[in-house]
Structure formats: C-alpha cells, structure tokens
Amino acid sequence: MFPPKLLELVRESKFVHLGTCSLEAVPSVALMNYLYVDREDSYLQECGVIIMAGATQSDKCRNILYNDHVSLLLHDWIAAENMAMAKQPVPWGAILQRTDAARDEDHMQWSATIRGEAQVLQSSSGECQYYKQLLLRANPDAEVYILGGEEDVSIIKVKMTVAKVTDKQNNTYEFINAD
C-alpha cells in the first residue's frame, strides 16, 4: 500500500516526468502537467489514477500504444531549492510514522519513482470526456494543451502499481499499490 506521505506528494504536485519506451526500446521522457484523481472521483471508481493530456502524435502517446508500462518521477519542486537549508536529514521510516500532513522539511528530502500502466483513452469515450473536464477545472490556463489548438490531444490515464522512494541519504523503500 502506498503510504499517506507519498499520496500527499502525488496529490499536491503539478508536474511529473513521464518515461515511456517505444517498440524499438527507444526511451522518451517528457515533463507533464497532471492531475491525481482519487478512487472515489475516478470515472470507474476502480482506483486512484493520474491523468494528463498529450498530443496524440507525440512520442509518449505512440509509445504507450505499443508499451503500456510507464515510469513517473516525482519530487517536491518548490522545496528543492531549500534542500541545502535542511538541518538534519530525516529517514523515510520516521516520515512514515508521522501522522500529520503538514508540509515540513522532512517532506522535502525524498523523491518517488512510480511504475504504472498507462492507457491512451478513446477520444469519443465518456471516460475521456470526464477526465478532460476534470483537467480543465484543475488547470483552466492549460485549455489549449487539454482541448488542443491545431493538433489532436489525447488523455492519458495511469494506474500506479509500484513506487520506489529514495531519501536524501540514498535509502530506498519500495511500496506496492493495493488500490
């Protein structure tokens, strides 16, 4: 199960590095604006998902059609510049034991690589339209990237499966999503 602090980071962040791989095993990484949708608010209410929009003819969309396994890299962007000011590194175990959800220095000292299964949604589906509307509400300034200007835009849905969290001291912890 993913720990609360990890889900908090996923909910609060706005950008993620999306890693995909082509049929010919050529990797591609893209910085993406995204939205995390909890199970209760997801279209099928099957699990929490990450939703993003991308040009239909982009490497990322084509790669996902060939290979649905993706990698996501998340970290606290705003806090990255404050890392040098942290007094003492906090081990991941201590973070997990905390019950408060406040953003504090220990929250700034780790990153997460999340593996998942991605799907490019059919543009005519109710699910695609539902997630487009959620993206538009969350990011009204990104309308051209969600609805498309002159290029066709697809909605990408990612189900998170495994997360590897690494802290500032290179301790790595793996979590399997039970969702």
PDB file of C-alpha atoms in Angstrom:
ATOM      1  CA  MET A   1       0.000   0.000   0.000  1.00  0.00           C
ATOM      2  CA  PHE A   2       1.246   3.494  -0.778  1.00  0.00           C
ATOM      3  CA  PRO A   3       1.984   5.499   2.393  1.00  0.00           C
ATOM      4  CA  PRO A   4      -0.004   8.686   3.078  1.00  0.00           C
ATOM      5  CA  LYS A   5       3.037  10.977   2.590  1.00  0.00           C
ATOM      6  CA  LEU A   6       3.593   9.579  -0.898  1.00  0.00           C
ATOM      7  CA  LEU A   7      -0.062  10.055  -1.842  1.00  0.00           C
ATOM      8  CA  GLU A   8       0.124  13.575  -0.415  1.00  0.00           C
ATOM      9  CA  LEU A   9       3.030  14.353  -2.738  1.00  0.00           C
ATOM     10  CA  VAL A  10       1.151  12.847  -5.700  1.00  0.00           C
ATOM     11  CA  ARG A  11      -1.947  14.935  -4.881  1.00  0.00           C
ATOM     12  CA  GLU A  12      -0.067  18.196  -4.321  1.00  0.00           C
ATOM     13  CA  SER A  13       2.439  18.166  -7.155  1.00  0.00           C
ATOM     14  CA  LYS A  14       1.516  19.537 -10.549  1.00  0.00           C
ATOM     15  CA  PHE A  15       4.360  18.214 -12.677  1.00  0.00           C
ATOM     16  CA  VAL A  16       5.798  14.761 -13.264  1.00  0.00           C
ATOM     17  CA  HIS A  17       8.454  13.321 -15.542  1.00  0.00           C
ATOM     18  CA  LEU A  18       6.757  10.660 -17.681  1.00  0.00           C
ATOM     19  CA  GLY A  19       9.056   7.947 -19.014  1.00  0.00           C
ATOM     20  CA  THR A  20       7.908   5.767 -21.916  1.00  0.00           C
ATOM     21  CA  CYS A  21       9.610   3.343 -24.269  1.00  0.00           C
ATOM     22  CA  SER A  22       8.990   2.644 -27.941  1.00  0.00           C
ATOM     23  CA  LEU A  23       8.529  -0.717 -29.598  1.00  0.00           C
ATOM     24  CA  GLU A  24      12.206  -0.465 -30.643  1.00  0.00           C
ATOM     25  CA  ALA A  25      13.230   0.109 -26.976  1.00  0.00           C
ATOM     26  CA  VAL A  26      13.977   3.812 -27.504  1.00  0.00           C
ATOM     27  CA  PRO A  27      13.243   5.679 -24.257  1.00  0.00           C
ATOM     28  CA  SER A  28      11.495   9.033 -24.050  1.00  0.00           C
ATOM     29  CA  VAL A  29      10.939  11.364 -21.100  1.00  0.00           C
ATOM     30  CA  ALA A  30       8.504  14.281 -21.002  1.00  0.00           C
ATOM     31  CA  LEU A  31       7.717  16.809 -18.307  1.00  0.00           C
ATOM     32  CA  MET A  32       3.943  16.686 -17.883  1.00  0.00           C
ATOM     33  CA  ASN A  33       1.304  18.656 -16.037  1.00  0.00           C
ATOM     34  CA  TYR A  34      -1.062  16.172 -14.402  1.00  0.00           C
ATOM     35  CA  LEU A  35      -3.949  15.643 -12.036  1.00  0.00           C
ATOM     36  CA  TYR A  36      -4.304  12.872  -9.462  1.00  0.00           C
ATOM     37  CA  VAL A  37      -7.877  11.588  -9.200  1.00  0.00           C
ATOM     38  CA  ASP A  38      -8.807   9.614  -6.069  1.00  0.00           C
ATOM     39  CA  ARG A  39     -10.687   6.334  -6.378  1.00  0.00           C
ATOM     40  CA  GLU A  40     -13.975   7.937  -5.310  1.00  0.00           C
ATOM     41  CA  ASP A  41     -13.726  10.550  -8.062  1.00  0.00           C
ATOM     42  CA  SER A  42     -12.331   8.303 -10.798  1.00  0.00           C
ATOM     43  CA  TYR A  43     -14.606   7.501 -13.711  1.00  0.00           C
ATOM     44  CA  LEU A  44     -14.860   3.785 -12.975  1.00  0.00           C
ATOM     45  CA  GLN A  45     -14.146   4.153  -9.239  1.00  0.00           C
ATOM     46  CA  GLU A  46     -11.690   1.282  -9.556  1.00  0.00           C
ATOM     47  CA  CYS A  47      -8.582   3.010  -8.199  1.00  0.00           C
ATOM     48  CA  GLY A  48      -6.850   6.368  -7.950  1.00  0.00           C
ATOM     49  CA  VAL A  49      -5.323   7.423 -11.287  1.00  0.00           C
ATOM     50  CA  ILE A  50      -3.031  10.051 -12.737  1.00  0.00           C
ATOM     51  CA  ILE A  51      -4.490  11.933 -15.687  1.00  0.00           C
ATOM     52  CA  MET A  52      -2.604  14.044 -18.220  1.00  0.00           C
ATOM     53  CA  ALA A  53      -3.089  15.370 -21.727  1.00  0.00           C
ATOM     54  CA  GLY A  54      -0.666  14.983 -24.610  1.00  0.00           C
ATOM     55  CA  ALA A  55      -0.509  15.468 -28.350  1.00  0.00           C
ATOM     56  CA  THR A  56      -1.876  12.329 -29.988  1.00  0.00           C
ATOM     57  CA  GLN A  57       1.078  12.148 -32.400  1.00  0.00           C
ATOM     58  CA  SER A  58       3.700  12.656 -29.666  1.00  0.00           C
ATOM     59  CA  ASP A  59       6.302  10.035 -28.803  1.00  0.00           C
ATOM     60  CA  LYS A  60       4.665   9.492 -25.420  1.00  0.00           C
ATOM     61  CA  CYS A  61       1.228   8.654 -26.841  1.00  0.00           C
ATOM     62  CA  ARG A  62       2.624   6.453 -29.596  1.00  0.00           C
ATOM     63  CA  ASN A  63       4.894   4.670 -27.117  1.00  0.00           C
ATOM     64  CA  ILE A  64       2.017   3.983 -24.711  1.00  0.00           C
ATOM     65  CA  LEU A  65       0.020   2.400 -27.530  1.00  0.00           C
ATOM     66  CA  TYR A  66       2.923  -0.045 -28.072  1.00  0.00           C
ATOM     67  CA  ASN A  67       4.009  -0.467 -24.468  1.00  0.00           C
ATOM     68  CA  ASP A  68       1.698   0.500 -21.614  1.00  0.00           C
ATOM     69  CA  HIS A  69       4.406   0.318 -18.923  1.00  0.00           C
ATOM     70  CA  VAL A  70       5.474   3.804 -17.845  1.00  0.00           C
ATOM     71  CA  SER A  71       7.633   5.394 -15.187  1.00  0.00           C
ATOM     72  CA  LEU A  72       6.849   8.601 -13.301  1.00  0.00           C
ATOM     73  CA  LEU A  73       9.346  10.683 -11.321  1.00  0.00           C
ATOM     74  CA  LEU A  74       8.004  12.984  -8.605  1.00  0.00           C
ATOM     75  CA  HIS A  75       9.662  15.217  -6.048  1.00  0.00           C
ATOM     76  CA  ASP A  76       8.873  18.406  -4.218  1.00  0.00           C
ATOM     77  CA  TRP A  77       9.838  21.027  -6.818  1.00  0.00           C
ATOM     78  CA  ILE A  78       9.405  24.085  -4.631  1.00  0.00           C
ATOM     79  CA  ALA A  79      11.391  22.589  -1.813  1.00  0.00           C
ATOM     80  CA  ALA A  80      14.313  21.539  -3.981  1.00  0.00           C
ATOM     81  CA  GLU A  81      15.926  24.951  -3.624  1.00  0.00           C
ATOM     82  CA  ASN A  82      15.610  24.736   0.166  1.00  0.00           C
ATOM     83  CA  MET A  83      17.350  21.356   0.472  1.00  0.00           C
ATOM     84  CA  ALA A  84      20.655  22.950   1.436  1.00  0.00           C
ATOM     85  CA  MET A  85      18.942  24.616   4.392  1.00  0.00           C
ATOM     86  CA  ALA A  86      17.665  21.365   5.936  1.00  0.00           C
ATOM     87  CA  LYS A  87      19.173  20.891   9.384  1.00  0.00           C
ATOM     88  CA  GLN A  88      19.168  17.105   9.661  1.00  0.00           C
ATOM     89  CA  PRO A  89      18.068  14.513   7.106  1.00  0.00           C
ATOM     90  CA  VAL A  90      15.037  12.537   8.207  1.00  0.00           C
ATOM     91  CA  PRO A  91      14.911   8.809   7.380  1.00  0.00           C
ATOM     92  CA  TRP A  92      11.890   7.559   5.442  1.00  0.00           C
ATOM     93  CA  GLY A  93      10.822   5.374   8.356  1.00  0.00           C
ATOM     94  CA  ALA A  94      10.370   8.471  10.510  1.00  0.00           C
ATOM     95  CA  ILE A  95       8.296  10.099   7.791  1.00  0.00           C
ATOM     96  CA  LEU A  96       6.001   7.085   7.614  1.00  0.00           C
ATOM     97  CA  GLN A  97       5.417   7.169  11.359  1.00  0.00           C
ATOM     98  CA  ARG A  98       4.263  10.767  11.352  1.00  0.00           C
ATOM     99  CA  THR A  99       0.544  11.309  11.271  1.00  0.00           C
ATOM    100  CA  ASP A 100       0.407  14.988  10.439  1.00  0.00           C
ATOM    101  CA  ALA A 101       0.039  16.011   6.823  1.00  0.00           C
ATOM    102  CA  ALA A 102       1.779  19.346   7.228  1.00  0.00           C
ATOM    103  CA  ARG A 103       4.456  20.245   4.736  1.00  0.00           C
ATOM    104  CA  ASP A 104       7.672  20.307   6.686  1.00  0.00           C
ATOM    105  CA  GLU A 105      11.356  19.854   5.986  1.00  0.00           C
ATOM    106  CA  ASP A 106      11.289  16.065   6.011  1.00  0.00           C
ATOM    107  CA  HIS A 107       8.749  16.169   3.179  1.00  0.00           C
ATOM    108  CA  MET A 108      11.351  17.901   1.026  1.00  0.00           C
ATOM    109  CA  GLN A 109      14.047  15.299   1.254  1.00  0.00           C
ATOM    110  CA  TRP A 110      12.874  12.490  -0.991  1.00  0.00           C
ATOM    111  CA  SER A 111      11.688  11.607  -4.448  1.00  0.00           C
ATOM    112  CA  ALA A 112       9.495   8.846  -5.813  1.00  0.00           C
ATOM    113  CA  THR A 113       9.784   6.799  -8.966  1.00  0.00           C
ATOM    114  CA  ILE A 114       6.416   5.245  -9.701  1.00  0.00           C
ATOM    115  CA  ARG A 115       5.782   2.490 -12.208  1.00  0.00           C
ATOM    116  CA  GLY A 116       2.371   2.237 -13.737  1.00  0.00           C
ATOM    117  CA  GLU A 117       0.159   1.008 -16.525  1.00  0.00           C
ATOM    118  CA  ALA A 118      -0.884   3.734 -18.945  1.00  0.00           C
ATOM    119  CA  GLN A 119      -3.734   3.947 -21.387  1.00  0.00           C
ATOM    120  CA  VAL A 120      -4.487   6.475 -24.114  1.00  0.00           C
ATOM    121  CA  LEU A 121      -8.247   6.927 -23.794  1.00  0.00           C
ATOM    122  CA  GLN A 122     -10.517   6.845 -26.830  1.00  0.00           C
ATOM    123  CA  SER A 123     -11.404  10.486 -27.528  1.00  0.00           C
ATOM    124  CA  SER A 124     -15.094   9.715 -28.018  1.00  0.00           C
ATOM    125  CA  SER A 125     -15.479   7.802 -24.748  1.00  0.00           C
ATOM    126  CA  GLY A 126     -17.343   9.114 -21.743  1.00  0.00           C
ATOM    127  CA  GLU A 127     -14.277   8.400 -19.633  1.00  0.00           C
ATOM    128  CA  CYS A 128     -12.112  10.635 -21.836  1.00  0.00           C
ATOM    129  CA  GLN A 129     -14.632  13.482 -21.710  1.00  0.00           C
ATOM    130  CA  TYR A 130     -14.978  13.121 -17.935  1.00  0.00           C
ATOM    131  CA  TYR A 131     -11.226  13.401 -17.360  1.00  0.00           C
ATOM    132  CA  LYS A 132     -10.891  16.304 -19.824  1.00  0.00           C
ATOM    133  CA  GLN A 133     -13.408  18.248 -17.756  1.00  0.00           C
ATOM    134  CA  LEU A 134     -11.544  17.450 -14.524  1.00  0.00           C
ATOM    135  CA  LEU A 135      -8.258  18.595 -16.096  1.00  0.00           C
ATOM    136  CA  LEU A 136      -9.871  21.811 -17.332  1.00  0.00           C
ATOM    137  CA  ARG A 137     -11.298  22.588 -13.893  1.00  0.00           C
ATOM    138  CA  ALA A 138      -7.942  21.949 -12.225  1.00  0.00           C
ATOM    139  CA  ASN A 139      -5.913  23.784 -14.902  1.00  0.00           C
ATOM    140  CA  PRO A 140      -8.080  26.402 -16.641  1.00  0.00           C
ATOM    141  CA  ASP A 141      -4.987  28.165 -18.011  1.00  0.00           C
ATOM    142  CA  ALA A 142      -3.927  24.985 -19.819  1.00  0.00           C
ATOM    143  CA  GLU A 143      -7.010  24.777 -22.039  1.00  0.00           C
ATOM    144  CA  VAL A 144      -5.012  24.727 -25.285  1.00  0.00           C
ATOM    145  CA  TYR A 145      -2.982  21.755 -24.002  1.00  0.00           C
ATOM    146  CA  ILE A 146      -6.094  19.866 -22.895  1.00  0.00           C
ATOM    147  CA  LEU A 147      -8.528  20.624 -25.707  1.00  0.00           C
ATOM    148  CA  GLY A 148      -5.918  21.129 -28.393  1.00  0.00           C
ATOM    149  CA  GLY A 149      -5.328  24.002 -30.712  1.00  0.00           C
ATOM    150  CA  GLU A 150      -4.474  22.816 -34.178  1.00  0.00           C
ATOM    151  CA  GLU A 151      -3.270  19.415 -33.056  1.00  0.00           C
ATOM    152  CA  ASP A 152      -5.232  16.468 -31.742  1.00  0.00           C
ATOM    153  CA  VAL A 153      -4.897  15.900 -27.982  1.00  0.00           C
ATOM    154  CA  SER A 154      -5.283  12.608 -26.140  1.00  0.00           C
ATOM    155  CA  ILE A 155      -5.990  11.956 -22.489  1.00  0.00           C
ATOM    156  CA  ILE A 156      -3.563   9.560 -20.809  1.00  0.00           C
ATOM    157  CA  LYS A 157      -4.621   7.608 -17.714  1.00  0.00           C
ATOM    158  CA  VAL A 158      -2.008   5.959 -15.484  1.00  0.00           C
ATOM    159  CA  LYS A 159      -2.743   3.366 -12.812  1.00  0.00           C
ATOM    160  CA  MET A 160       0.120   3.431 -10.320  1.00  0.00           C
ATOM    161  CA  THR A 161       1.427  -0.032  -9.437  1.00  0.00           C
ATOM    162  CA  VAL A 162       4.782   0.228  -7.620  1.00  0.00           C
ATOM    163  CA  ALA A 163       6.647   3.144  -6.023  1.00  0.00           C
ATOM    164  CA  LYS A 164      10.300   3.355  -5.073  1.00  0.00           C
ATOM    165  CA  VAL A 165      11.002   6.179  -2.666  1.00  0.00           C
ATOM    166  CA  THR A 166      14.558   7.368  -2.144  1.00  0.00           C
ATOM    167  CA  ASP A 167      15.525   9.720   0.635  1.00  0.00           C
ATOM    168  CA  LYS A 168      18.355  12.214   0.824  1.00  0.00           C
ATOM    169  CA  GLN A 169      20.731   9.538   2.119  1.00  0.00           C
ATOM    170  CA  ASN A 170      20.028   7.158  -0.744  1.00  0.00           C
ATOM    171  CA  ASN A 171      17.879   4.805   1.329  1.00  0.00           C
ATOM    172  CA  THR A 172      15.313   3.231  -0.976  1.00  0.00           C
ATOM    173  CA  TYR A 173      11.936   1.818   0.004  1.00  0.00           C
ATOM    174  CA  GLU A 174       9.505   0.003  -2.272  1.00  0.00           C
ATOM    175  CA  PHE A 175       5.733   0.055  -1.959  1.00  0.00           C
ATOM    176  CA  ILE A 176       3.122  -1.875  -3.915  1.00  0.00           C
ATOM    177  CA  ASN A 177      -0.182  -0.154  -4.587  1.00  0.00           C
ATOM    178  CA  ALA A 178      -3.018  -2.224  -3.158  1.00  0.00           C
ATOM    179  CA  ASP A 179      -5.624   0.043  -4.759  1.00  0.00           C
TER     180      ASP A 179
END
